[in-house]
PDB file of C-alpha atoms in Angstrom:
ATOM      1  CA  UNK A   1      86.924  82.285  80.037  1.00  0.00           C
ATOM      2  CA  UNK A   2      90.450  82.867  81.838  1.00  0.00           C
ATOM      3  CA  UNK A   3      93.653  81.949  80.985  1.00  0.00           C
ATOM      4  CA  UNK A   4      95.552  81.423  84.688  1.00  0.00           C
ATOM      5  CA  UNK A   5      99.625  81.639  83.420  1.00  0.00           C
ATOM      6  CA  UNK A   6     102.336  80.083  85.937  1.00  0.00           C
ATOM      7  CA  UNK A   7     105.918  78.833  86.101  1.00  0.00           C
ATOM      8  CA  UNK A   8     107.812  81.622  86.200  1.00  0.00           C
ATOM      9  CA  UNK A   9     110.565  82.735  88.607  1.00  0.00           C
ATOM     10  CA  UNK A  10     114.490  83.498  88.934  1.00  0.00           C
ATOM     11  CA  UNK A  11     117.259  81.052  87.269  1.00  0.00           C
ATOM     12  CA  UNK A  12     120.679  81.249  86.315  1.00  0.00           C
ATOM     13  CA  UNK A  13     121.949  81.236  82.690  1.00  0.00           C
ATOM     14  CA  UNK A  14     121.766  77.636  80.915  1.00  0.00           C
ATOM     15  CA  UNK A  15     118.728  76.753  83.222  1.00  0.00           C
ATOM     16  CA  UNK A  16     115.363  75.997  82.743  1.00  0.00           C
ATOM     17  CA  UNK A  17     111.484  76.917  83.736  1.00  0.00           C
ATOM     18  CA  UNK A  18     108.355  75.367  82.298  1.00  0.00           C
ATOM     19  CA  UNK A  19     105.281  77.537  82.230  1.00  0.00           C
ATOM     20  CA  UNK A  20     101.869  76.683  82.247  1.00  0.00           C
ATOM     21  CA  UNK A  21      98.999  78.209  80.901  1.00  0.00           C
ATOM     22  CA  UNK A  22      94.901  76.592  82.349  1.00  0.00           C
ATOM     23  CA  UNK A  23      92.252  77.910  80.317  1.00  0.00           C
ATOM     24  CA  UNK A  24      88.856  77.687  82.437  1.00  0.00           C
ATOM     25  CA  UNK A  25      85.487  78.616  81.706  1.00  0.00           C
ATOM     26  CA  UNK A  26      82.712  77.743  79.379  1.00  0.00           C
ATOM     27  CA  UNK A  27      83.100  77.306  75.392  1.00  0.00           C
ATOM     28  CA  UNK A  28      83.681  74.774  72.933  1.00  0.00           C
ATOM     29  CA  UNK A  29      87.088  74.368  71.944  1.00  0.00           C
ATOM     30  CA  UNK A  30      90.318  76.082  71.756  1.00  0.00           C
ATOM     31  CA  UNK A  31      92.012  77.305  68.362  1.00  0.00           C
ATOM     32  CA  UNK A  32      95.454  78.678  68.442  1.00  0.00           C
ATOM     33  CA  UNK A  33      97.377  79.064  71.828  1.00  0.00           C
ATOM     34  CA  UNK A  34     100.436  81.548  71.714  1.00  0.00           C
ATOM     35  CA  UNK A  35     103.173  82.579  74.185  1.00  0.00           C
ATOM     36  CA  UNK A  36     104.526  86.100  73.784  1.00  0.00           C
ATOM     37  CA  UNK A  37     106.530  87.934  76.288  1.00  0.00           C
ATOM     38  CA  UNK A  38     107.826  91.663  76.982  1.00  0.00           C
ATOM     39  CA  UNK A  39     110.935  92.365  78.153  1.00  0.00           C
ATOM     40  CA  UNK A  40     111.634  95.858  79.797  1.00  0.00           C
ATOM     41  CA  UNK A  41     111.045  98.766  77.336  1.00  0.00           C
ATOM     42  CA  UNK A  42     110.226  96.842  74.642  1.00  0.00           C
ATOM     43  CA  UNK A  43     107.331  95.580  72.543  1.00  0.00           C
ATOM     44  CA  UNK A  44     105.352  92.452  73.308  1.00  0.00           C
ATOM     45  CA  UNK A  45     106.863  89.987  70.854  1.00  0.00           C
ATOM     46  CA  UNK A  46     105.437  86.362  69.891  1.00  0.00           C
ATOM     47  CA  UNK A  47     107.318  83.328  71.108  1.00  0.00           C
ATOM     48  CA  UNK A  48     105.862  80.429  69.895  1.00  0.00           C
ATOM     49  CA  UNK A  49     102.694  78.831  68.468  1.00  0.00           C
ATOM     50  CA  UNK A  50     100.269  75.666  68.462  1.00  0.00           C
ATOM     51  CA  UNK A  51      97.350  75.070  66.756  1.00  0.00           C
ATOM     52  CA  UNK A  52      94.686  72.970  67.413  1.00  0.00           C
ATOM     53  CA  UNK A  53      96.868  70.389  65.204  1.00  0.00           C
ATOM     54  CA  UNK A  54      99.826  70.474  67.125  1.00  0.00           C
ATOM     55  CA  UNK A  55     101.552  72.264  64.421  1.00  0.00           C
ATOM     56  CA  UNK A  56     104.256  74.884  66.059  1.00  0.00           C
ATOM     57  CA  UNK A  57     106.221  77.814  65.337  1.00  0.00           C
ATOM     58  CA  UNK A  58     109.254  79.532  67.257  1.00  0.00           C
ATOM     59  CA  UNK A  59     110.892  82.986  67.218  1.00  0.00           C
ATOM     60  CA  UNK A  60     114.355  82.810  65.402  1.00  0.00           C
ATOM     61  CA  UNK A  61     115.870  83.594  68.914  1.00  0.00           C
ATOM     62  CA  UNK A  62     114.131  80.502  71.067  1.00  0.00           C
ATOM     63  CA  UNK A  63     114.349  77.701  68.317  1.00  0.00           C
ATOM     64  CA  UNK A  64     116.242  74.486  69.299  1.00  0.00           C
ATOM     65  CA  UNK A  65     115.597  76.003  72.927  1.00  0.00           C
ATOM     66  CA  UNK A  66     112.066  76.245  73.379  1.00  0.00           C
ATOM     67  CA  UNK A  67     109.707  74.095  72.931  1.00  0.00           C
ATOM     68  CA  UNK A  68     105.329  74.705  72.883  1.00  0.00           C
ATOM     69  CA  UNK A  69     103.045  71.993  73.997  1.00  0.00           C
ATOM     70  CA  UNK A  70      99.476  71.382  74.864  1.00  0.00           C
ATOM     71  CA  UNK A  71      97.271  68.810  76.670  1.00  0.00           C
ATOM     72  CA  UNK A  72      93.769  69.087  75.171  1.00  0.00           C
ATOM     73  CA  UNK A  73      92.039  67.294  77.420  1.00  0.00           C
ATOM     74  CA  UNK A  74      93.236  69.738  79.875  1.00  0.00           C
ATOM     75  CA  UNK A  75      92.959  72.899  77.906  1.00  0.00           C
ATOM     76  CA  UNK A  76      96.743  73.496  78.949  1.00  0.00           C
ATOM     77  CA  UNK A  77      99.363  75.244  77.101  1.00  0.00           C
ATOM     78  CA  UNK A  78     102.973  75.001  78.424  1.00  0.00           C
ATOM     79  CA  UNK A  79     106.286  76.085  77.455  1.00  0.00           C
ATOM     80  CA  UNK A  80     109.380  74.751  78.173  1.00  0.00           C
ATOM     81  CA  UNK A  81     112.345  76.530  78.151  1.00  0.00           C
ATOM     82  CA  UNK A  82     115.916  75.249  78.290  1.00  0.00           C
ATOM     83  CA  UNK A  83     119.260  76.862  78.003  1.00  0.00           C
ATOM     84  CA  UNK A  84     117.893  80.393  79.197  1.00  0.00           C
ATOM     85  CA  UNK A  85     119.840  83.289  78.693  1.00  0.00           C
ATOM     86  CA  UNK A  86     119.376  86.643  80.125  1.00  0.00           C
ATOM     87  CA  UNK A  87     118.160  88.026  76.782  1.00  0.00           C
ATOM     88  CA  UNK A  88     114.912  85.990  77.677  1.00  0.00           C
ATOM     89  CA  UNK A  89     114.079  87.820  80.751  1.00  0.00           C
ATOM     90  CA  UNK A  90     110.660  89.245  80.047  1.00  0.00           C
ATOM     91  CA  UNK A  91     106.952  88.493  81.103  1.00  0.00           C
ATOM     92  CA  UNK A  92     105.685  85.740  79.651  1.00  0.00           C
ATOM     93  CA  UNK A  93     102.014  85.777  78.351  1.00  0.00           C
ATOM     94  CA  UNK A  94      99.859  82.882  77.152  1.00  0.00           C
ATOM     95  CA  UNK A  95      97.256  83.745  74.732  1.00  0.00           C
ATOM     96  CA  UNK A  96      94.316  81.712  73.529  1.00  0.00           C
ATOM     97  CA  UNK A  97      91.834  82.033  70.443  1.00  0.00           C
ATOM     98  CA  UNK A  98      88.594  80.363  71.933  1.00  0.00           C
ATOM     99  CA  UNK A  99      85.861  79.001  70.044  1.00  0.00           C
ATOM    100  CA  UNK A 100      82.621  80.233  72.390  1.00  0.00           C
ATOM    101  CA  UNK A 101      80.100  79.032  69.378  1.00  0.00           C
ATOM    102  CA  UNK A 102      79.813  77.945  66.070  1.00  0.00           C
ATOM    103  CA  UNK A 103      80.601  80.607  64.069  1.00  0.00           C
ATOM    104  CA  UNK A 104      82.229  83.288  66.965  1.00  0.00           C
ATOM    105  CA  UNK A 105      86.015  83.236  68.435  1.00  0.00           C
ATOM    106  CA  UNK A 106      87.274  85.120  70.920  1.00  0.00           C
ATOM    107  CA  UNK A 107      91.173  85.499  71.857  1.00  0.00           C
ATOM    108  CA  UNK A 108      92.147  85.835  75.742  1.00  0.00           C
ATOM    109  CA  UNK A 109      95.288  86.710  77.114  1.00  0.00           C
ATOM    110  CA  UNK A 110      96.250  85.357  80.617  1.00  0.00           C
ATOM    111  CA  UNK A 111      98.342  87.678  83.093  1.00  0.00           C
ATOM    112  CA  UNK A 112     101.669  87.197  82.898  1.00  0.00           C
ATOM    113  CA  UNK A 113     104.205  85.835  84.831  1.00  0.00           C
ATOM    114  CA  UNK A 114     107.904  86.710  85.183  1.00  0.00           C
ATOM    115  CA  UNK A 115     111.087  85.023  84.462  1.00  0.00           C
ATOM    116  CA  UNK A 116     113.740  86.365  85.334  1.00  0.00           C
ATOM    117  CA  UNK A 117     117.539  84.884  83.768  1.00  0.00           C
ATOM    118  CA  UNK A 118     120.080  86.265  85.735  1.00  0.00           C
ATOM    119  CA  UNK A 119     123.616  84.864  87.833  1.00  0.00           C
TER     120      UNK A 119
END
């Protein structure tokens, strides 16, 4: 299974990115999908959620900006991100708890991409 992140790249305060996150590969369904990100010198933090329901959860510091997503069908996870600040320059990771049989899960992390918030 891989996780193939993308969407990142430079933009100015009060802009917007969408990332994407294409989980290939062979297994039966997909769980929980997570974003985190890391910013420079600090710790990997957790962004947002979506379960297999659709329920979500945010960070304090992205709700009402953020929002999580996912197309099933496609085994896509995507965040979009509006009225970016600098504060949110980090990587951004995708992270996906796979079903790979009946009773045995697996979580994957894709590889990051950048964004980068900055005038």
């Amino acid at each position: 299974v891989q996780l193939q992140a993308s969407g990142g790249g430079l933009v100015q305060p009060g802009g917007s990115l969408r990332l994407s996150c294409a989980a290939s590969g062979r297994f039966l369904s997909i769980n929980d999908m997570d974003w985190y990100r890391q910013a420079p010198g600090k710790e990997r933090e957790l962004v947002a959620t979506i379960t297999s329901g659709g329920s979500t959860n945010y960070a304090d510091s992205v709700k009402g900006r953020f929002t999580v997503s996912r197309d099933i069908a496609k085994n896509t996870l995507f965040l979009q991100m509006n009225s970016l600040v600098p504060e949110d320059t980090a990587v951004y990771y995708c992270n996906a708890r796979v079903q790979l049989s009946t009773y045995y899960d697996y979580t994957y992390w894709g590889q990051g991409t950048l964004v980068t918030v900055s005038s």
